[in-house]
Amino acid sequence: EDGLSEVQLGHTHVMGFVTSQLVQPYRDRPNEGTLAIFTEFSPMADPSFEAGRPGESAVELGRVIDRGLRESRAIDTESLCVVAGKFVWAIRIDLHILDNGGNLVDAANIAALAALSTFRRPECSLGGKDAQEVIVHPPEVVDPTHYEEAVMGGRMTATVNINGDVCAIQKAGGVGVMHSVIMQCLRIASVKAADMTTKIKNAHLTYRYAYSPQVESYKTERSQRMIKRHTSTAAVDVSEPSHKEINVLLRHHLERSTIRSGELIASSSNAMEIETQLSEQDEKQRDGGARTFIGGPSNWDPLSKGVDSDALKVSLASRGI
């Protein structure tokens, strides 16, 4: 690459890089360019080096190399002049010490010479009266590029809302600005603020209509995933009874109903016999004269004749007593 060199002497490693720019010359030397040497010592190169401002060793190394290049006439400073007293080329050599294994002076000097030998300054020319005219547009630039920012004389930032109200103004150095220029910039900012606010709202609506259905579907799908579902193997298998089993159950039920009906009929017949016996005893007492008997069981007490008490209870219950 032009203007770049890398030198390694033993364990000493140095990198050199050359750059240039147009500047105004010194008053005592209006037709000569300038040369500057800058050295940077990395703490990774040697534990004794410190980061930040160059130390005494770095300053001394730069002076030694600068004196050697000037005294040896390695660079013709007069060839760097473009317009005497106005524009000259300023050459800068940066030397980076990557590793210090000793003899830094020789390694840095070789790196500077190698970088200068590959450097080519840009060509430039000045037009006379017959040169093409350049159309200069209004100096106010709303959205400057990187190159426009490099040559602009000043910058002013205005904060304006959609209603055109000025909220803040910031002037970041540079040349002075007249009142008329400030008002012109505020009018431009007011128009741009309304336009930009409309674009932001439209972008928000577009995003909302484009992605809202997807968000809702995602929420629905997520809710469905949270519902617990049992697998088919965990379900209870309920089988329908066969005709044979139904017939067996019906037969068993009919037999139990028949037995219960027989018990009820037997209980009813016992109750009828008891009533018949009671009525016969009453007739005998009326015919033979009623005699009162106090103490001891009566002649008509069914319990003394061995009547079943359970049957009697069933009989009384059937008549609602």
mmCIF file of C-alpha atoms in Angstrom:
data_model
loop_
_atom_site.group_PDB
_atom_site.id
_atom_site.type_symbol
_atom_site.label_atom_id
_atom_site.label_comp_id
_atom_site.label_asym_id
_atom_site.label_seq_id
_atom_site.Cartn_x
_atom_site.Cartn_y
_atom_site.Cartn_z
ATOM 1 C CA GLU A 1 0.000 0.000 0.000
ATOM 2 C CA ASP A 2 1.216 3.525 -0.758
ATOM 3 C CA GLY A 3 2.836 5.241 2.215
ATOM 4 C CA LEU A 4 2.871 2.132 4.432
ATOM 5 C CA SER A 5 5.875 0.122 5.656
ATOM 6 C CA GLU A 6 6.619 -2.575 8.216
ATOM 7 C CA VAL A 7 10.165 -3.305 9.435
ATOM 8 C CA GLN A 8 11.371 -6.082 11.723
ATOM 9 C CA LEU A 9 14.978 -6.209 12.975
ATOM 10 C CA GLY A 10 15.404 -9.227 15.201
ATOM 11 C CA HIS A 11 12.730 -8.874 17.892
ATOM 12 C CA THR A 12 12.156 -5.170 17.144
ATOM 13 C CA HIS A 13 9.000 -4.491 15.150
ATOM 14 C CA VAL A 14 8.096 -1.003 13.789
ATOM 15 C CA MET A 15 5.319 0.128 11.424
ATOM 16 C CA GLY A 16 5.403 3.425 9.488
ATOM 17 C CA PHE A 17 2.564 5.336 7.792
ATOM 18 C CA VAL A 18 2.736 8.571 5.746
ATOM 19 C CA THR A 19 -0.150 11.034 5.174
ATOM 20 C CA SER A 20 -0.403 14.517 3.634
ATOM 21 C CA GLN A 21 -2.733 17.526 3.544
ATOM 22 C CA LEU A 22 -2.782 21.070 2.170
ATOM 23 C CA VAL A 23 -1.956 23.773 4.726
ATOM 24 C CA GLN A 24 -0.721 27.363 4.794
ATOM 25 C CA PRO A 25 3.103 27.630 4.866
ATOM 26 C CA TYR A 26 5.173 29.313 7.556
ATOM 27 C CA ARG A 27 5.733 33.035 6.999
ATOM 28 C CA ASP A 28 9.502 32.710 6.974
ATOM 29 C CA ARG A 29 9.334 29.875 4.404
ATOM 30 C CA PRO A 30 6.329 30.594 2.154
ATOM 31 C CA ASN A 31 7.451 28.285 -0.665
ATOM 32 C CA GLU A 32 8.393 25.203 1.347
ATOM 33 C CA GLY A 33 6.321 22.335 2.634
ATOM 34 C CA THR A 34 6.558 20.844 6.118
ATOM 35 C CA LEU A 35 7.633 17.495 7.571
ATOM 36 C CA ALA A 36 6.589 16.108 10.970
ATOM 37 C CA ILE A 37 7.537 12.864 12.753
ATOM 38 C CA PHE A 38 5.270 11.302 15.396
ATOM 39 C CA THR A 39 6.184 8.186 17.370
ATOM 40 C CA GLU A 40 3.835 6.010 19.406
ATOM 41 C CA PHE A 41 5.105 3.518 21.967
ATOM 42 C CA SER A 42 2.625 0.749 22.740
ATOM 43 C CA PRO A 43 2.658 -0.719 26.286
ATOM 44 C CA MET A 44 2.519 -4.153 24.632
ATOM 45 C CA ALA A 45 5.942 -3.500 23.071
ATOM 46 C CA ASP A 46 7.787 -2.905 26.350
ATOM 47 C CA PRO A 47 6.653 -2.860 30.019
ATOM 48 C CA SER A 48 8.509 0.443 30.492
ATOM 49 C CA PHE A 49 6.318 2.203 27.897
ATOM 50 C CA GLU A 50 3.217 4.044 29.146
ATOM 51 C CA ALA A 51 0.005 4.695 27.262
ATOM 52 C CA GLY A 52 -1.168 8.258 26.680
ATOM 53 C CA ARG A 53 1.165 11.195 26.164
ATOM 54 C CA PRO A 54 4.497 10.362 24.492
ATOM 55 C CA GLY A 55 7.322 9.978 26.953
ATOM 56 C CA GLU A 56 10.845 11.323 26.818
ATOM 57 C CA SER A 57 12.059 8.323 24.801
ATOM 58 C CA ALA A 58 9.373 8.801 22.146
ATOM 59 C CA VAL A 59 10.108 12.538 21.796
ATOM 60 C CA GLU A 60 13.856 11.927 21.502
ATOM 61 C CA LEU A 61 13.377 9.188 18.885
ATOM 62 C CA GLY A 62 11.163 11.482 16.783
ATOM 63 C CA ARG A 63 13.697 14.324 16.905
ATOM 64 C CA VAL A 64 16.569 12.053 15.853
ATOM 65 C CA ILE A 65 14.678 10.741 12.801
ATOM 66 C CA ASP A 66 13.400 14.230 11.829
ATOM 67 C CA ARG A 67 16.903 15.719 11.937
ATOM 68 C CA GLY A 68 18.343 12.854 9.917
ATOM 69 C CA LEU A 69 15.732 13.223 7.143
ATOM 70 C CA ARG A 70 16.074 17.024 6.949
ATOM 71 C CA GLU A 71 19.857 17.128 6.961
ATOM 72 C CA SER A 72 20.126 14.354 4.398
ATOM 73 C CA ARG A 73 17.695 16.140 2.059
ATOM 74 C CA ALA A 74 15.633 12.952 1.789
ATOM 75 C CA ILE A 75 12.620 15.189 1.025
ATOM 76 C CA ASP A 76 12.628 18.221 -1.245
ATOM 77 C CA THR A 77 10.435 20.580 0.747
ATOM 78 C CA GLU A 78 10.258 23.151 -2.090
ATOM 79 C CA SER A 79 8.559 20.550 -4.345
ATOM 80 C CA LEU A 80 5.748 20.422 -1.818
ATOM 81 C CA CYS A 81 4.688 24.008 -2.600
ATOM 82 C CA VAL A 82 1.418 24.470 -4.546
ATOM 83 C CA VAL A 83 0.895 28.272 -4.281
ATOM 84 C CA ALA A 84 3.611 30.263 -2.583
ATOM 85 C CA GLY A 85 2.390 31.781 0.638
ATOM 86 C CA LYS A 86 -1.023 30.070 0.361
ATOM 87 C CA PHE A 87 -0.939 26.312 -0.064
ATOM 88 C CA VAL A 88 1.798 23.768 0.589
ATOM 89 C CA TRP A 89 1.816 20.050 1.345
ATOM 90 C CA ALA A 90 2.357 19.002 4.956
ATOM 91 C CA ILE A 91 3.910 15.514 5.215
ATOM 92 C CA ARG A 92 3.314 13.522 8.398
ATOM 93 C CA ILE A 93 5.092 10.270 9.311
ATOM 94 C CA ASP A 94 3.609 8.119 12.094
ATOM 95 C CA LEU A 95 5.855 5.422 13.577
ATOM 96 C CA HIS A 96 4.248 2.724 15.747
ATOM 97 C CA ILE A 97 6.589 0.665 17.944
ATOM 98 C CA LEU A 98 4.939 -2.767 18.094
ATOM 99 C CA ASP A 99 7.751 -4.691 19.805
ATOM 100 C CA ASN A 100 10.973 -3.453 21.433
ATOM 101 C CA GLY A 101 13.850 -5.862 21.036
ATOM 102 C CA GLY A 102 16.541 -3.165 21.010
ATOM 103 C CA ASN A 103 18.009 -0.693 18.470
ATOM 104 C CA LEU A 104 14.787 1.265 17.982
ATOM 105 C CA VAL A 105 16.576 4.156 16.203
ATOM 106 C CA ASP A 106 17.688 2.075 13.237
ATOM 107 C CA ALA A 107 14.380 0.177 12.936
ATOM 108 C CA ALA A 108 12.301 3.388 13.110
ATOM 109 C CA ASN A 109 14.590 5.208 10.631
ATOM 110 C CA ILE A 110 14.311 2.372 8.112
ATOM 111 C CA ALA A 111 10.520 2.279 8.523
ATOM 112 C CA ALA A 112 10.287 6.047 7.871
ATOM 113 C CA LEU A 113 12.442 5.871 4.730
ATOM 114 C CA ALA A 114 10.542 2.844 3.389
ATOM 115 C CA ALA A 115 7.183 4.569 3.908
ATOM 116 C CA LEU A 116 8.395 7.763 2.188
ATOM 117 C CA SER A 117 9.694 5.810 -0.793
ATOM 118 C CA THR A 118 6.228 4.338 -1.463
ATOM 119 C CA PHE A 119 4.299 7.572 -0.826
ATOM 120 C CA ARG A 120 2.868 9.588 -3.731
ATOM 121 C CA ARG A 121 1.324 12.967 -3.003
ATOM 122 C CA PRO A 122 -1.987 13.754 -4.746
ATOM 123 C CA GLU A 123 -1.869 15.780 -7.947
ATOM 124 C CA CYS A 124 -3.520 19.187 -7.883
ATOM 125 C CA SER A 125 -3.760 22.180 -10.225
ATOM 126 C CA LEU A 126 -5.118 25.716 -10.184
ATOM 127 C CA GLY A 127 -7.405 27.101 -12.886
ATOM 128 C CA GLY A 128 -6.978 30.570 -14.382
ATOM 129 C CA LYS A 129 -9.462 32.948 -15.917
ATOM 130 C CA ASP A 130 -10.537 30.431 -18.539
ATOM 131 C CA ALA A 131 -11.461 27.811 -15.928
ATOM 132 C CA GLN A 132 -15.000 26.451 -15.721
ATOM 133 C CA GLU A 133 -17.298 28.344 -13.410
ATOM 134 C CA VAL A 134 -18.718 26.546 -10.397
ATOM 135 C CA ILE A 135 -22.350 27.066 -9.475
ATOM 136 C CA VAL A 136 -22.657 27.678 -5.732
ATOM 137 C CA HIS A 137 -25.980 26.597 -4.246
ATOM 138 C CA PRO A 138 -27.453 28.112 -1.079
ATOM 139 C CA PRO A 139 -25.141 27.264 1.808
ATOM 140 C CA GLU A 140 -27.904 25.830 4.025
ATOM 141 C CA VAL A 141 -27.726 22.023 3.903
ATOM 142 C CA VAL A 142 -30.352 20.046 5.814
ATOM 143 C CA ASP A 143 -28.767 16.572 5.588
ATOM 144 C CA PRO A 144 -24.998 17.016 5.052
ATOM 145 C CA THR A 145 -22.804 14.161 3.906
ATOM 146 C CA HIS A 146 -19.464 13.233 5.416
ATOM 147 C CA TYR A 147 -17.583 15.329 2.863
ATOM 148 C CA GLU A 148 -19.896 18.311 3.364
ATOM 149 C CA GLU A 149 -19.372 18.154 7.125
ATOM 150 C CA ALA A 150 -15.602 18.206 6.563
ATOM 151 C CA VAL A 151 -15.748 21.590 4.757
ATOM 152 C CA MET A 152 -18.725 23.281 6.410
ATOM 153 C CA GLY A 153 -18.091 26.513 8.263
ATOM 154 C CA GLY A 154 -20.593 25.947 11.066
ATOM 155 C CA ARG A 155 -23.560 23.945 12.269
ATOM 156 C CA MET A 156 -26.862 24.862 13.879
ATOM 157 C CA THR A 157 -29.448 22.401 15.226
ATOM 158 C CA ALA A 158 -33.101 23.438 15.663
ATOM 159 C CA THR A 159 -35.742 21.307 17.425
ATOM 160 C CA VAL A 160 -39.245 21.996 16.067
ATOM 161 C CA ASN A 161 -42.515 20.125 16.727
ATOM 162 C CA ILE A 162 -45.285 19.321 14.244
ATOM 163 C CA ASN A 163 -47.078 22.598 15.029
ATOM 164 C CA GLY A 164 -44.034 24.677 14.028
ATOM 165 C CA ASP A 165 -43.111 25.672 17.589
ATOM 166 C CA VAL A 166 -39.367 26.133 18.153
ATOM 167 C CA CYS A 167 -38.362 24.020 21.172
ATOM 168 C CA ALA A 168 -34.565 24.434 21.162
ATOM 169 C CA ILE A 169 -31.678 25.893 19.121
ATOM 170 C CA GLN A 170 -28.036 24.804 19.401
ATOM 171 C CA LYS A 171 -25.107 26.523 17.619
ATOM 172 C CA ALA A 172 -22.023 24.271 17.567
ATOM 173 C CA GLY A 173 -19.141 26.687 16.925
ATOM 174 C CA GLY A 174 -18.044 27.791 13.490
ATOM 175 C CA VAL A 175 -18.645 31.123 11.803
ATOM 176 C CA GLY A 176 -21.268 33.579 12.944
ATOM 177 C CA VAL A 177 -24.807 33.347 11.551
ATOM 178 C CA MET A 178 -26.970 36.319 10.627
ATOM 179 C CA HIS A 179 -30.534 36.721 11.855
ATOM 180 C CA SER A 180 -31.994 36.245 8.373
ATOM 181 C CA VAL A 181 -30.119 32.945 7.962
ATOM 182 C CA ILE A 182 -31.435 31.706 11.327
ATOM 183 C CA MET A 183 -35.038 32.499 10.345
ATOM 184 C CA GLN A 184 -34.557 30.743 7.002
ATOM 185 C CA CYS A 185 -33.219 27.656 8.772
ATOM 186 C CA LEU A 186 -36.175 27.660 11.184
ATOM 187 C CA ARG A 187 -38.661 27.800 8.304
ATOM 188 C CA ILE A 188 -36.939 24.843 6.638
ATOM 189 C CA ALA A 189 -36.890 22.937 9.947
ATOM 190 C CA SER A 190 -40.627 23.533 10.451
ATOM 191 C CA VAL A 191 -41.457 21.992 7.064
ATOM 192 C CA LYS A 192 -39.123 19.046 7.633
ATOM 193 C CA ALA A 193 -40.527 18.411 11.133
ATOM 194 C CA ALA A 194 -44.096 18.103 9.841
ATOM 195 C CA ASP A 195 -42.986 15.836 6.999
ATOM 196 C CA MET A 196 -40.911 13.590 9.279
ATOM 197 C CA THR A 197 -43.684 13.306 11.886
ATOM 198 C CA THR A 198 -46.146 12.212 9.195
ATOM 199 C CA LYS A 199 -43.717 9.564 7.956
ATOM 200 C CA ILE A 200 -43.231 8.226 11.496
ATOM 201 C CA LYS A 201 -47.005 7.922 12.007
ATOM 202 C CA ASN A 202 -47.470 6.173 8.664
ATOM 203 C CA ALA A 203 -44.671 3.746 9.469
ATOM 204 C CA HIS A 204 -46.284 2.993 12.836
ATOM 205 C CA LEU A 205 -49.674 2.313 11.240
ATOM 206 C CA THR A 206 -48.091 0.101 8.591
ATOM 207 C CA TYR A 207 -46.294 -1.927 11.245
ATOM 208 C CA ARG A 208 -49.456 -2.211 13.328
ATOM 209 C CA TYR A 209 -51.642 -3.488 10.471
ATOM 210 C CA ALA A 210 -48.927 -5.784 9.144
ATOM 211 C CA TYR A 211 -47.944 -7.490 12.395
ATOM 212 C CA SER A 212 -51.056 -7.277 14.610
ATOM 213 C CA PRO A 213 -52.715 -10.429 13.086
ATOM 214 C CA GLN A 214 -49.494 -12.341 13.569
ATOM 215 C CA VAL A 215 -49.289 -11.240 17.197
ATOM 216 C CA GLU A 216 -52.909 -12.254 17.853
ATOM 217 C CA SER A 217 -52.417 -15.641 16.201
ATOM 218 C CA TYR A 218 -49.291 -16.181 18.283
ATOM 219 C CA LYS A 219 -51.221 -15.396 21.489
ATOM 220 C CA THR A 220 -54.022 -17.779 20.483
ATOM 221 C CA GLU A 221 -51.576 -20.540 19.639
ATOM 222 C CA ARG A 222 -49.750 -19.978 22.924
ATOM 223 C CA SER A 223 -53.018 -20.171 24.892
ATOM 224 C CA GLN A 224 -53.942 -23.417 23.154
ATOM 225 C CA ARG A 225 -50.569 -24.896 24.011
ATOM 226 C CA MET A 226 -51.166 -24.107 27.689
ATOM 227 C CA ILE A 227 -54.403 -26.218 27.756
ATOM 228 C CA LYS A 228 -53.815 -29.715 29.179
ATOM 229 C CA ARG A 229 -54.940 -32.524 26.940
ATOM 230 C CA HIS A 230 -55.009 -36.203 27.948
ATOM 231 C CA THR A 231 -53.744 -38.760 25.530
ATOM 232 C CA SER A 232 -55.985 -41.512 24.192
ATOM 233 C CA THR A 233 -54.184 -44.151 26.278
ATOM 234 C CA ALA A 234 -55.092 -42.297 29.499
ATOM 235 C CA ALA A 235 -58.831 -42.254 28.722
ATOM 236 C CA VAL A 236 -61.170 -44.714 30.497
ATOM 237 C CA ASP A 237 -62.496 -47.483 28.261
ATOM 238 C CA VAL A 238 -66.204 -47.993 29.080
ATOM 239 C CA SER A 239 -67.540 -51.064 27.293
ATOM 240 C CA GLU A 240 -71.258 -51.682 26.769
ATOM 241 C CA PRO A 241 -72.728 -54.798 28.519
ATOM 242 C CA SER A 242 -73.655 -57.727 26.321
ATOM 243 C CA HIS A 243 -77.195 -59.151 25.937
ATOM 244 C CA LYS A 244 -76.289 -62.167 28.037
ATOM 245 C CA GLU A 245 -75.218 -60.030 30.993
ATOM 246 C CA ILE A 246 -78.420 -57.964 30.724
ATOM 247 C CA ASN A 247 -80.584 -61.112 30.825
ATOM 248 C CA VAL A 248 -78.748 -62.389 33.916
ATOM 249 C CA LEU A 249 -79.261 -59.084 35.726
ATOM 250 C CA LEU A 250 -82.983 -59.007 34.852
ATOM 251 C CA ARG A 251 -83.505 -62.607 36.027
ATOM 252 C CA HIS A 252 -81.772 -61.864 39.339
ATOM 253 C CA HIS A 253 -83.924 -58.763 39.843
ATOM 254 C CA LEU A 254 -87.152 -60.696 39.150
ATOM 255 C CA GLU A 255 -86.195 -63.422 41.622
ATOM 256 C CA ARG A 256 -85.572 -60.884 44.362
ATOM 257 C CA SER A 257 -88.903 -59.193 43.581
ATOM 258 C CA THR A 258 -90.746 -62.585 43.792
ATOM 259 C CA ILE A 259 -89.190 -63.432 47.174
ATOM 260 C CA ARG A 260 -90.075 -60.017 48.563
ATOM 261 C CA SER A 261 -93.682 -60.346 47.310
ATOM 262 C CA GLY A 262 -93.976 -63.767 49.016
ATOM 263 C CA GLU A 263 -92.813 -62.339 52.310
ATOM 264 C CA LEU A 264 -95.376 -59.552 52.085
ATOM 265 C CA ILE A 265 -98.221 -62.046 51.321
ATOM 266 C CA ALA A 266 -97.241 -64.236 54.276
ATOM 267 C CA SER A 267 -97.182 -61.266 56.592
ATOM 268 C CA SER A 268 -100.634 -60.191 55.391
ATOM 269 C CA SER A 269 -102.122 -63.687 56.034
ATOM 270 C CA ASN A 270 -100.740 -63.755 59.575
ATOM 271 C CA ALA A 271 -102.276 -60.379 60.261
ATOM 272 C CA MET A 272 -105.667 -61.596 58.995
ATOM 273 C CA GLU A 273 -105.517 -64.667 61.273
ATOM 274 C CA ILE A 274 -104.771 -62.466 64.274
ATOM 275 C CA GLU A 275 -107.745 -60.240 63.521
ATOM 276 C CA THR A 276 -110.002 -63.287 63.144
ATOM 277 C CA GLN A 277 -108.919 -64.668 66.525
ATOM 278 C CA LEU A 278 -109.514 -61.316 68.171
ATOM 279 C CA SER A 279 -113.038 -61.047 66.780
ATOM 280 C CA GLU A 280 -113.962 -64.585 68.011
ATOM 281 C CA GLN A 281 -112.761 -63.835 71.553
ATOM 282 C CA ASP A 282 -114.829 -60.620 71.637
ATOM 283 C CA GLU A 283 -117.997 -62.530 70.706
ATOM 284 C CA LYS A 284 -117.394 -65.099 73.489
ATOM 285 C CA GLN A 285 -116.969 -62.397 76.082
ATOM 286 C CA ARG A 286 -120.200 -60.675 75.011
ATOM 287 C CA ASP A 287 -122.110 -63.948 75.193
ATOM 288 C CA GLY A 288 -120.736 -65.156 78.552
ATOM 289 C CA GLY A 289 -120.678 -61.809 80.297
ATOM 290 C CA ALA A 290 -117.770 -59.491 80.431
ATOM 291 C CA ARG A 291 -115.432 -60.122 83.332
ATOM 292 C CA THR A 292 -112.701 -57.691 84.088
ATOM 293 C CA PHE A 293 -109.248 -59.145 84.589
ATOM 294 C CA ILE A 294 -106.628 -56.961 86.207
ATOM 295 C CA GLY A 295 -103.027 -58.095 86.459
ATOM 296 C CA GLY A 296 -101.498 -60.651 84.178
ATOM 297 C CA PRO A 297 -101.800 -61.105 80.447
ATOM 298 C CA SER A 298 -105.172 -60.984 78.750
ATOM 299 C CA ASN A 299 -106.740 -63.926 77.038
ATOM 300 C CA TRP A 300 -106.627 -62.227 73.658
ATOM 301 C CA ASP A 301 -103.010 -61.027 73.796
ATOM 302 C CA PRO A 302 -101.437 -62.411 70.640
ATOM 303 C CA LEU A 303 -97.953 -62.343 72.150
ATOM 304 C CA SER A 304 -98.929 -64.949 74.735
ATOM 305 C CA LYS A 305 -99.956 -67.314 71.946
ATOM 306 C CA GLY A 306 -96.620 -67.016 70.111
ATOM 307 C CA VAL A 307 -97.520 -64.500 67.409
ATOM 308 C CA ASP A 308 -94.524 -63.154 65.464
ATOM 309 C CA SER A 309 -93.907 -59.517 66.459
ATOM 310 C CA ASP A 310 -92.223 -58.667 63.141
ATOM 311 C CA ALA A 311 -95.252 -59.813 61.190
ATOM 312 C CA LEU A 312 -97.466 -57.689 63.416
ATOM 313 C CA LYS A 313 -95.381 -54.601 62.754
ATOM 314 C CA VAL A 314 -95.552 -55.211 59.009
ATOM 315 C CA SER A 315 -99.320 -55.563 59.189
ATOM 316 C CA LEU A 316 -99.789 -52.378 61.160
ATOM 317 C CA ALA A 317 -97.494 -50.489 58.839
ATOM 318 C CA SER A 318 -99.443 -51.663 55.791
ATOM 319 C CA ARG A 319 -102.621 -50.164 57.244
ATOM 320 C CA GLY A 320 -100.946 -46.841 58.054
ATOM 321 C CA ILE A 321 -100.915 -47.288 61.862
#
